Every structure is written in C-alpha cells, then in structure tokens.
PDB file of C-alpha atoms in Angstrom:
ATOM      1  CA  MET A   1       0.000   0.000   0.000  1.00 44.00           C
ATOM      2  CA  SER A   2       1.494   3.351  -0.994  1.00 52.00           C
ATOM      3  CA  SER A   3       1.841   6.110   1.596  1.00 56.00           C
ATOM      4  CA  ASN A   4      -0.874   7.967  -0.273  1.00 66.00           C
ATOM      5  CA  SER A   5      -3.471   5.283   0.401  1.00 69.00           C
ATOM      6  CA  MET A   6      -5.697   5.110   3.423  1.00 65.00           C
ATOM      7  CA  PRO A   7      -6.582   1.798   5.065  1.00 65.00           C
ATOM      8  CA  THR A   8      -9.745   0.252   3.662  1.00 64.00           C
ATOM      9  CA  SER A   9     -12.261  -1.971   5.404  1.00 63.00           C
ATOM     10  CA  PRO A  10     -12.753  -5.589   4.267  1.00 65.00           C
ATOM     11  CA  HIS A  11     -15.259  -6.033   1.490  1.00 70.00           C
ATOM     12  CA  ILE A  12     -18.813  -6.204   2.823  1.00 68.00           C
ATOM     13  CA  GLY A  13     -19.207  -9.591   1.084  1.00 74.00           C
ATOM     14  CA  VAL A  14     -17.526 -11.267   4.051  1.00 80.00           C
ATOM     15  CA  TYR A  15     -20.499 -10.495   6.315  1.00 81.00           C
ATOM     16  CA  ARG A  16     -23.881 -12.206   6.648  1.00 86.00           C
ATOM     17  CA  TRP A  17     -26.778  -9.865   5.749  1.00 88.00           C
ATOM     18  CA  GLN A  18     -28.110  -7.788   8.641  1.00 89.00           C
ATOM     19  CA  ILE A  19     -30.680  -5.002   8.861  1.00 92.00           C
ATOM     20  CA  THR A  20     -28.111  -2.757  10.579  1.00 91.00           C
ATOM     21  CA  MET A  21     -25.612  -2.818   7.708  1.00 91.00           C
ATOM     22  CA  THR A  22     -28.333  -2.232   5.121  1.00 93.00           C
ATOM     23  CA  LEU A  23     -29.612   0.798   7.003  1.00 95.00           C
ATOM     24  CA  SER A  24     -26.078   2.112   7.443  1.00 93.00           C
ATOM     25  CA  ILE A  25     -25.563   1.982   3.663  1.00 93.00           C
ATOM     26  CA  LEU A  26     -29.023   3.455   3.038  1.00 96.00           C
ATOM     27  CA  HIS A  27     -28.288   6.280   5.483  1.00 97.00           C
ATOM     28  CA  ARG A  28     -25.341   7.381   3.356  1.00 96.00           C
ATOM     29  CA  LEU A  29     -27.217   6.819   0.116  1.00 97.00           C
ATOM     30  CA  SER A  30     -30.247   8.815   1.310  1.00 98.00           C
ATOM     31  CA  GLY A  31     -27.893  11.576   2.482  1.00 97.00           C
ATOM     32  CA  VAL A  32     -26.421  11.873  -1.012  1.00 97.00           C
ATOM     33  CA  VAL A  33     -29.926  11.747  -2.539  1.00 98.00           C
ATOM     34  CA  LEU A  34     -30.934  14.576  -0.181  1.00 97.00           C
ATOM     35  CA  LEU A  35     -27.991  16.661  -1.403  1.00 97.00           C
ATOM     36  CA  SER A  36     -29.534  16.486  -4.879  1.00 97.00           C
ATOM     37  CA  GLY A  37     -32.775  17.528  -3.176  1.00 97.00           C
ATOM     38  CA  ALA A  38     -30.960  20.577  -1.775  1.00 97.00           C
ATOM     39  CA  LEU A  39     -30.033  21.329  -5.386  1.00 97.00           C
ATOM     40  CA  GLY A  40     -33.740  21.166  -6.264  1.00 96.00           C
ATOM     41  CA  LEU A  41     -34.522  23.553  -3.396  1.00 95.00           C
ATOM     42  CA  VAL A  42     -31.951  26.079  -4.646  1.00 97.00           C
ATOM     43  CA  TYR A  43     -33.300  25.721  -8.205  1.00 97.00           C
ATOM     44  CA  TRP A  44     -36.812  26.475  -6.916  1.00 95.00           C
ATOM     45  CA  LEU A  45     -35.606  29.563  -4.974  1.00 95.00           C
ATOM     46  CA  VAL A  46     -33.631  30.857  -7.977  1.00 97.00           C
ATOM     47  CA  ALA A  47     -36.673  30.365 -10.226  1.00 96.00           C
ATOM     48  CA  LEU A  48     -38.817  32.300  -7.739  1.00 94.00           C
ATOM     49  CA  ALA A  49     -36.269  35.151  -7.768  1.00 96.00           C
ATOM     50  CA  LEU A  50     -36.027  35.179 -11.591  1.00 96.00           C
ATOM     51  CA  GLY A  51     -39.747  35.823 -12.079  1.00 93.00           C
ATOM     52  CA  PRO A  52     -43.058  34.275 -13.120  1.00 94.00           C
ATOM     53  CA  GLN A  53     -41.759  32.667 -16.329  1.00 96.00           C
ATOM     54  CA  ALA A  54     -38.861  30.830 -14.668  1.00 96.00           C
ATOM     55  CA  PHE A  55     -41.154  29.901 -11.758  1.00 94.00           C
ATOM     56  CA  ALA A  56     -43.721  28.389 -14.153  1.00 94.00           C
ATOM     57  CA  GLN A  57     -40.915  26.467 -15.868  1.00 95.00           C
ATOM     58  CA  ALA A  58     -39.754  25.078 -12.507  1.00 94.00           C
ATOM     59  CA  GLY A  59     -43.378  24.150 -11.762  1.00 92.00           C
ATOM     60  CA  CYS A  60     -43.581  22.262 -15.074  1.00 94.00           C
ATOM     61  CA  PHE A  61     -40.334  20.450 -14.277  1.00 95.00           C
ATOM     62  CA  PHE A  62     -41.532  19.325 -10.838  1.00 92.00           C
ATOM     63  CA  ALA A  63     -44.893  18.279 -12.329  1.00 91.00           C
ATOM     64  CA  SER A  64     -43.213  16.209 -15.083  1.00 95.00           C
ATOM     65  CA  TRP A  65     -42.633  12.504 -14.496  1.00 96.00           C
ATOM     66  CA  ILE A  66     -38.921  13.100 -13.824  1.00 97.00           C
ATOM     67  CA  GLY A  67     -39.816  15.793 -11.295  1.00 96.00           C
ATOM     68  CA  GLN A  68     -42.388  13.561  -9.612  1.00 94.00           C
ATOM     69  CA  VAL A  69     -39.938  10.651  -9.389  1.00 96.00           C
ATOM     70  CA  LEU A  70     -37.372  13.031  -7.867  1.00 97.00           C
ATOM     71  CA  LEU A  71     -39.891  14.406  -5.346  1.00 94.00           C
ATOM     72  CA  CYS A  72     -40.878  10.836  -4.383  1.00 95.00           C
ATOM     73  CA  ALA A  73     -37.214   9.874  -3.925  1.00 97.00           C
ATOM     74  CA  TRP A  74     -36.416  13.047  -1.981  1.00 97.00           C
ATOM     75  CA  SER A  75     -39.393  12.712   0.362  1.00 95.00           C
ATOM     76  CA  LEU A  76     -38.695   9.023   1.057  1.00 97.00           C
ATOM     77  CA  ALA A  77     -34.965   9.769   1.531  1.00 98.00           C
ATOM     78  CA  PHE A  78     -35.885  12.666   3.817  1.00 97.00           C
ATOM     79  CA  PHE A  79     -38.106  10.663   6.164  1.00 97.00           C
ATOM     80  CA  PHE A  80     -35.718   7.718   6.215  1.00 98.00           C
ATOM     81  CA  HIS A  81     -32.661   9.912   6.870  1.00 98.00           C
ATOM     82  CA  LEU A  82     -34.570  11.902   9.516  1.00 98.00           C
ATOM     83  CA  LEU A  83     -35.739   8.830  11.452  1.00 98.00           C
ATOM     84  CA  ASN A  84     -32.512   6.884  11.073  1.00 97.00           C
ATOM     85  CA  GLY A  85     -30.630  10.065  12.047  1.00 97.00           C
ATOM     86  CA  ILE A  86     -32.644  10.234  15.267  1.00 97.00           C
ATOM     87  CA  ARG A  87     -31.760   6.547  15.780  1.00 97.00           C
ATOM     88  CA  HIS A  88     -28.081   7.480  15.392  1.00 96.00           C
ATOM     89  CA  LEU A  89     -28.442  10.396  17.833  1.00 96.00           C
ATOM     90  CA  THR A  90     -29.964   8.123  20.483  1.00 96.00           C
ATOM     91  CA  TRP A  91     -26.965   5.789  20.030  1.00 95.00           C
ATOM     92  CA  ASP A  92     -24.645   8.782  20.447  1.00 94.00           C
ATOM     93  CA  ALA A  93     -26.493   9.560  23.688  1.00 94.00           C
ATOM     94  CA  GLY A  94     -25.779   5.993  24.799  1.00 93.00           C
ATOM     95  CA  PHE A  95     -29.163   4.294  24.320  1.00 94.00           C
ATOM     96  CA  GLY A  96     -30.431   1.382  22.255  1.00 90.00           C
ATOM     97  CA  PHE A  97     -27.167  -0.482  21.927  1.00 89.00           C
ATOM     98  CA  THR A  98     -28.421  -4.032  22.366  1.00 92.00           C
ATOM     99  CA  LYS A  99     -28.960  -6.436  19.472  1.00 92.00           C
ATOM    100  CA  ARG A 100     -32.679  -6.720  20.101  1.00 94.00           C
ATOM    101  CA  VAL A 101     -33.210  -2.948  20.310  1.00 95.00           C
ATOM    102  CA  TYR A 102     -31.134  -1.864  17.309  1.00 93.00           C
ATOM    103  CA  ARG A 103     -32.749  -4.484  15.105  1.00 95.00           C
ATOM    104  CA  ALA A 104     -36.235  -3.482  16.251  1.00 96.00           C
ATOM    105  CA  SER A 105     -35.484   0.245  15.904  1.00 96.00           C
ATOM    106  CA  GLY A 106     -34.122  -0.428  12.414  1.00 96.00           C
ATOM    107  CA  TRP A 107     -37.335  -2.068  11.222  1.00 97.00           C
ATOM    108  CA  LEU A 108     -39.362   0.659  12.992  1.00 97.00           C
ATOM    109  CA  VAL A 109     -37.433   3.282  11.002  1.00 97.00           C
ATOM    110  CA  VAL A 110     -38.122   1.491   7.684  1.00 97.00           C
ATOM    111  CA  VAL A 111     -41.859   1.130   8.316  1.00 98.00           C
ATOM    112  CA  SER A 112     -42.265   4.636   9.776  1.00 98.00           C
ATOM    113  CA  ALA A 113     -40.386   6.240   6.876  1.00 98.00           C
ATOM    114  CA  LEU A 114     -42.750   4.587   4.376  1.00 98.00           C
ATOM    115  CA  VAL A 115     -45.842   5.575   6.393  1.00 98.00           C
ATOM    116  CA  LEU A 116     -44.711   9.205   6.882  1.00 96.00           C
ATOM    117  CA  THR A 117     -43.880   9.538   3.163  1.00 96.00           C
ATOM    118  CA  GLY A 118     -47.389   8.315   2.374  1.00 95.00           C
ATOM    119  CA  PHE A 119     -48.881  10.818   4.827  1.00 93.00           C
ATOM    120  CA  ALA A 120     -46.842  13.687   3.344  1.00 90.00           C
ATOM    121  CA  TRP A 121     -48.070  12.906  -0.196  1.00 90.00           C
ATOM    122  CA  ALA A 122     -51.664  12.550   1.008  1.00 91.00           C
ATOM    123  CA  PHE A 123     -51.288  15.941   2.711  1.00 86.00           C
ATOM    124  CA  GLY A 124     -49.897  17.382  -0.548  1.00 84.00           C
ATOM    125  CA  TRP A 125     -52.774  15.974  -2.614  1.00 86.00           C
ATOM    126  CA  ILE A 126     -55.369  17.339  -0.177  1.00 87.00           C
ATOM    127  CA  LEU A 127     -53.736  20.781  -0.390  1.00 81.00           C
ATOM    128  CA  ALA A 128     -53.614  20.528  -4.189  1.00 79.00           C
ATOM    129  CA  ALA A 129     -57.317  19.648  -4.309  1.00 81.00           C
ATOM    130  CA  GLY A 130     -58.058  22.509  -1.895  1.00 74.00           C
ATOM    131  CA  GLY A 131     -56.007  24.931  -3.964  1.00 60.00           C
ATOM    132  CA  ALA A 132     -57.798  23.960  -7.179  1.00 53.00           C
ATOM    133  CA  ALA A 133     -61.244  24.414  -5.643  1.00 45.00           C
TER     134      ALA A 133
ATOM    135  CA  MET B   1     -14.787  22.124  20.241  1.00 45.00           C
ATOM    136  CA  SER B   2     -11.613  20.241  19.317  1.00 51.00           C
ATOM    137  CA  ASP B   3     -10.499  20.935  22.902  1.00 60.00           C
ATOM    138  CA  LEU B   4     -12.583  17.998  24.093  1.00 66.00           C
ATOM    139  CA  ARG B   5      -9.236  16.185  23.764  1.00 66.00           C
ATOM    140  CA  THR B   6      -6.579  16.918  26.324  1.00 74.00           C
ATOM    141  CA  PRO B   7      -3.193  18.280  25.149  1.00 75.00           C
ATOM    142  CA  LEU B   8      -1.566  15.111  26.544  1.00 77.00           C
ATOM    143  CA  ALA B   9      -3.842  12.931  24.407  1.00 72.00           C
ATOM    144  CA  ARG B  10      -2.896  14.967  21.349  1.00 67.00           C
ATOM    145  CA  ALA B  11       0.817  14.781  22.165  1.00 72.00           C
ATOM    146  CA  ARG B  12       0.530  10.992  22.488  1.00 72.00           C
ATOM    147  CA  SER B  13      -1.246  10.867  19.118  1.00 64.00           C
ATOM    148  CA  LEU B  14      -4.402   9.481  20.664  1.00 67.00           C
ATOM    149  CA  GLY B  15      -7.564   9.989  18.654  1.00 65.00           C
ATOM    150  CA  SER B  16      -7.748  11.976  15.456  1.00 62.00           C
ATOM    151  CA  GLY B  17      -4.605  13.583  14.120  1.00 61.00           C
ATOM    152  CA  ARG B  18      -6.711  16.380  12.636  1.00 63.00           C
ATOM    153  CA  ASN B  19     -10.089  17.578  13.845  1.00 67.00           C
ATOM    154  CA  GLY B  20     -12.285  14.500  14.112  1.00 67.00           C
ATOM    155  CA  THR B  21     -14.078  15.523  17.308  1.00 79.00           C
ATOM    156  CA  ARG B  22     -15.038  18.884  15.892  1.00 85.00           C
ATOM    157  CA  HIS B  23     -16.384  17.311  12.697  1.00 89.00           C
ATOM    158  CA  TRP B  24     -18.322  14.687  14.671  1.00 90.00           C
ATOM    159  CA  LEU B  25     -19.867  17.306  16.946  1.00 91.00           C
ATOM    160  CA  ALA B  26     -20.733  19.720  14.107  1.00 94.00           C
ATOM    161  CA  GLN B  27     -22.423  16.879  12.228  1.00 95.00           C
ATOM    162  CA  ARG B  28     -24.601  16.029  15.256  1.00 95.00           C
ATOM    163  CA  ILE B  29     -25.471  19.635  16.094  1.00 96.00           C
ATOM    164  CA  THR B  30     -26.510  20.390  12.507  1.00 97.00           C
ATOM    165  CA  ALA B  31     -28.466  17.111  12.543  1.00 97.00           C
ATOM    166  CA  LEU B  32     -30.363  18.247  15.655  1.00 97.00           C
ATOM    167  CA  ALA B  33     -31.106  21.621  14.042  1.00 97.00           C
ATOM    168  CA  LEU B  34     -32.375  19.871  10.910  1.00 97.00           C
ATOM    169  CA  ILE B  35     -35.048  17.887  12.787  1.00 97.00           C
ATOM    170  CA  PRO B  36     -37.378  20.921  13.221  1.00 97.00           C
ATOM    171  CA  LEU B  37     -36.039  22.762  10.139  1.00 97.00           C
ATOM    172  CA  GLY B  38     -36.468  19.757   7.853  1.00 96.00           C
ATOM    173  CA  LEU B  39     -39.959  18.915   9.085  1.00 95.00           C
ATOM    174  CA  ALA B  40     -41.053  22.555   8.717  1.00 95.00           C
ATOM    175  CA  ALA B  41     -39.490  22.650   5.230  1.00 94.00           C
ATOM    176  CA  VAL B  42     -41.442  19.604   4.066  1.00 90.00           C
ATOM    177  CA  LEU B  43     -44.711  21.056   5.393  1.00 87.00           C
ATOM    178  CA  LEU B  44     -43.952  24.512   3.941  1.00 86.00           C
ATOM    179  CA  PHE B  45     -42.938  23.258   0.511  1.00 79.00           C
ATOM    180  CA  PHE B  46     -45.818  20.812   0.142  1.00 78.00           C
ATOM    181  CA  TRP B  47     -48.004  23.855   0.836  1.00 79.00           C
ATOM    182  CA  VAL B  48     -46.194  26.473  -1.294  1.00 82.00           C
ATOM    183  CA  MET B  49     -45.658  24.069  -4.225  1.00 75.00           C
ATOM    184  CA  HIS B  50     -49.294  24.322  -5.231  1.00 77.00           C
ATOM    185  CA  LEU B  51     -49.507  28.111  -5.005  1.00 81.00           C
ATOM    186  CA  GLY B  52     -49.068  30.257  -8.075  1.00 86.00           C
ATOM    187  CA  TYR B  53     -46.168  32.656  -8.507  1.00 91.00           C
ATOM    188  CA  ALA B  54     -47.903  35.687  -6.936  1.00 91.00           C
ATOM    189  CA  ARG B  55     -48.929  33.812  -3.783  1.00 90.00           C
ATOM    190  CA  ALA B  56     -45.532  32.112  -3.450  1.00 90.00           C
ATOM    191  CA  VAL B  57     -43.919  35.576  -3.591  1.00 92.00           C
ATOM    192  CA  MET B  58     -46.374  36.797  -0.943  1.00 92.00           C
ATOM    193  CA  VAL B  59     -45.367  33.938   1.368  1.00 91.00           C
ATOM    194  CA  MET B  60     -41.698  34.757   0.750  1.00 91.00           C
ATOM    195  CA  HIS B  61     -42.327  38.449   1.526  1.00 91.00           C
ATOM    196  CA  GLN B  62     -42.715  37.678   5.216  1.00 91.00           C
ATOM    197  CA  PRO B  63     -39.443  38.214   7.121  1.00 92.00           C
ATOM    198  CA  TRP B  64     -39.864  35.072   9.244  1.00 94.00           C
ATOM    199  CA  VAL B  65     -40.103  32.947   6.089  1.00 94.00           C
ATOM    200  CA  LEU B  66     -36.831  34.465   4.852  1.00 95.00           C
ATOM    201  CA  LEU B  67     -35.228  33.811   8.235  1.00 96.00           C
ATOM    202  CA  PHE B  68     -36.428  30.213   8.022  1.00 96.00           C
ATOM    203  CA  VAL B  69     -35.142  29.733   4.449  1.00 96.00           C
ATOM    204  CA  VAL B  70     -31.733  31.235   5.336  1.00 97.00           C
ATOM    205  CA  LEU B  71     -31.406  28.879   8.332  1.00 98.00           C
ATOM    206  CA  LEU B  72     -32.654  25.902   6.330  1.00 98.00           C
ATOM    207  CA  VAL B  73     -30.393  26.409   3.302  1.00 98.00           C
ATOM    208  CA  GLY B  74     -27.374  27.240   5.468  1.00 98.00           C
ATOM    209  CA  VAL B  75     -27.708  24.230   7.768  1.00 98.00           C
ATOM    210  CA  VAL B  76     -28.687  21.850   4.933  1.00 98.00           C
ATOM    211  CA  PHE B  77     -25.526  22.602   2.955  1.00 98.00           C
ATOM    212  CA  TRP B  78     -23.372  22.605   6.100  1.00 97.00           C
ATOM    213  CA  HIS B  79     -24.660  19.189   7.195  1.00 98.00           C
ATOM    214  CA  GLY B  80     -24.650  17.933   3.596  1.00 98.00           C
ATOM    215  CA  PHE B  81     -21.039  18.957   3.098  1.00 97.00           C
ATOM    216  CA  LEU B  82     -19.950  17.274   6.364  1.00 96.00           C
ATOM    217  CA  GLY B  83     -21.630  14.050   5.239  1.00 96.00           C
ATOM    218  CA  LEU B  84     -20.212  14.189   1.717  1.00 96.00           C
ATOM    219  CA  GLN B  85     -16.760  14.785   3.213  1.00 95.00           C
ATOM    220  CA  VAL B  86     -16.998  11.507   5.152  1.00 93.00           C
ATOM    221  CA  VAL B  87     -18.210   9.650   2.044  1.00 93.00           C
ATOM    222  CA  ILE B  88     -15.265  11.009   0.029  1.00 94.00           C
ATOM    223  CA  GLU B  89     -12.784  10.195   2.822  1.00 89.00           C
ATOM    224  CA  ASP B  90     -14.092   6.639   2.993  1.00 87.00           C
ATOM    225  CA  TYR B  91     -14.329   5.797  -0.692  1.00 88.00           C
ATOM    226  CA  VAL B  92     -11.496   7.798  -2.304  1.00 89.00           C
ATOM    227  CA  PRO B  93      -8.345   6.042  -1.073  1.00 83.00           C
ATOM    228  CA  HIS B  94      -5.870   8.496  -2.664  1.00 88.00           C
ATOM    229  CA  ARG B  95      -5.300  11.291  -0.112  1.00 86.00           C
ATOM    230  CA  GLY B  96      -4.488  14.001  -2.638  1.00 92.00           C
ATOM    231  CA  ARG B  97      -7.517  13.202  -4.768  1.00 94.00           C
ATOM    232  CA  ALA B  98      -9.739  13.062  -1.669  1.00 93.00           C
ATOM    233  CA  PHE B  99      -8.445  16.459  -0.535  1.00 93.00           C
ATOM    234  CA  ALA B 100      -9.088  17.969  -3.986  1.00 96.00           C
ATOM    235  CA  LEU B 101     -12.621  16.538  -4.075  1.00 97.00           C
ATOM    236  CA  ILE B 102     -13.430  17.715  -0.537  1.00 96.00           C
ATOM    237  CA  THR B 103     -12.141  21.209  -1.317  1.00 97.00           C
ATOM    238  CA  ALA B 104     -14.220  21.324  -4.504  1.00 98.00           C
ATOM    239  CA  ALA B 105     -17.278  20.094  -2.542  1.00 97.00           C
ATOM    240  CA  ARG B 106     -16.660  22.834   0.041  1.00 97.00           C
ATOM    241  CA  PHE B 107     -16.642  25.541  -2.660  1.00 98.00           C
ATOM    242  CA  VAL B 108     -19.754  24.153  -4.349  1.00 98.00           C
ATOM    243  CA  ALA B 109     -21.631  23.861  -1.034  1.00 98.00           C
ATOM    244  CA  VAL B 110     -20.867  27.467  -0.058  1.00 98.00           C
ATOM    245  CA  ALA B 111     -21.714  28.750  -3.556  1.00 98.00           C
ATOM    246  CA  LEU B 112     -25.045  26.894  -3.674  1.00 98.00           C
ATOM    247  CA  ALA B 113     -26.013  27.978  -0.155  1.00 98.00           C
ATOM    248  CA  LEU B 114     -25.260  31.625  -1.046  1.00 98.00           C
ATOM    249  CA  LEU B 115     -27.182  31.287  -4.327  1.00 98.00           C
ATOM    250  CA  GLY B 116     -30.244  30.006  -2.468  1.00 97.00           C
ATOM    251  CA  ILE B 117     -30.028  32.599   0.318  1.00 97.00           C
ATOM    252  CA  ILE B 118     -29.482  35.535  -2.067  1.00 97.00           C
ATOM    253  CA  SER B 119     -32.381  34.394  -4.286  1.00 97.00           C
ATOM    254  CA  ALA B 120     -34.700  34.171  -1.277  1.00 96.00           C
ATOM    255  CA  ALA B 121     -33.552  37.581   0.009  1.00 96.00           C
ATOM    256  CA  LEU B 122     -34.127  39.135  -3.446  1.00 96.00           C
ATOM    257  CA  VAL B 123     -37.728  37.889  -3.425  1.00 95.00           C
ATOM    258  CA  THR B 124     -38.325  39.155   0.111  1.00 94.00           C
ATOM    259  CA  PHE B 125     -36.865  42.635  -0.374  1.00 91.00           C
ATOM    260  CA  ARG B 126     -37.993  43.299  -3.929  1.00 84.00           C
ATOM    261  CA  SER B 127     -40.993  45.606  -4.153  1.00 64.00           C
ATOM    262  CA  PHE B 128     -43.278  44.852  -7.062  1.00 54.00           C
TER     263      PHE B 128
END
C-alpha cells in the first residue's frame, strides 16, 4: 500500500446480511440523494427570484414525471434519513445499543419512513385539491 | 470544540490527528437543528408548491419565512457537506484526490447555499 493510500475496510461480502448494515448503507445513500434535493430547493428559490416565467418552468419540471420521481425519492430519503438520524443520535447519547433494540429500531425506522412519506403525499394531494377548488 | 481532547492525548497521538471531534460534533449539532427545520421545510414546501407565482412571492415576503429559508439552506448545505466529506474520505483512497474533491465540494456547497439565500432575500426585499 502506498503512503498515499488510506486503510480500507474488508469487502462487505464477508459479512452475513443484517438489517443494521443495510440501514447504514441506506443512510449514506439517502444523504447523497438529499444533497440532490438541496439542489432542487436552490433551483426552486432561484426560479422564484427570476420571475413568473422561470417559476412556471420550474413548476412544469416538478410536475413532469422526472420531477415527480425526484420528489418521491427526496421525500422518502428525507423521512428515512430523519428517522434513522434520530436513531443514530440516540446511540450517540448511549441508548439502544443491544442487538434486540437496534434491530427493532431499524425495522421501525423502515416502516415509519414509508408511512410518513405516504402521509406527506396525502397531505400534498389534499392541499392541491383545496387549492384547485 | 476540538479541545474535548486533552493536550496530553494529542501529544501521544491518541484519537484523530486532525479535527475529528469537531467534525463529529458539528455533524450532530446540525443534525439536531435539521429535525425541526427539515420537518417545517417539508410542510412549507408541500403547501407552497401548489400556489401560483404571486402567492408564493407573498409567502416569501414575510421576514420570518426568509429567516427560516436562510437557516434551512445554510444548515442543509453545512450538514450535507460534512456528510459528503466523510463519504469522500471513505471511498477515495488516494489522499491528494480526496483532498481535492473535498475542497471542490466545500466551494460548491458554499456557492449553492449563497445562491439560495441571495435568491430568497431578493424575493423578500424586492418591491413589485
């Protein structure tokens, strides 16, 4: 190993599958997905500053199928990263460090993230229907 | 914040040779801040998304909304950069390349945060 190289961990293939490692990988992945969401947020703010035409264009983009897929991914990534982040913070505070608890909290995070994403979209649709009326 | 380590520990090369504690703490503090900010952002943007341009501008005209957007964008890119830095450190084994990438990410994060904040401020302070 050259002096320029940092030590690397063994390939994950040597481990049996566990919920904890999957969520650890997903936490990073959702974090990177959320960075692209931050890009979307900045795009929306810039469009708002540029004027009605740019704002309408941004609206069209977010209403297109690509925009909708992105919004779905960002909202799911958001709720997952939020809940799993809270799980991490409780570990940092010294709680939940037994096998039974971190497995249970992992599955709780997965289910809750899906449910909250569903709620958020339902809330959005109700607002959209209210706005149209 | 890096002073959580004693000078003796640093002299003995215990712990991070750079500023690991500070990074760790900043990541957690920004994470805590993002719990209320993120939840409020999702609620706000699901609401504002369906408004037309004129009403979105009206929402943005309120100073507390600008304050919220400034905090949100600032903390999002701060936390996002800290996370991306760890990802780069872990998956780019070449130190020089990792340093170049992290520095580039730092510039991009600051530029994007400023772009978002300035855009929001323009909307708030522009009279129409």
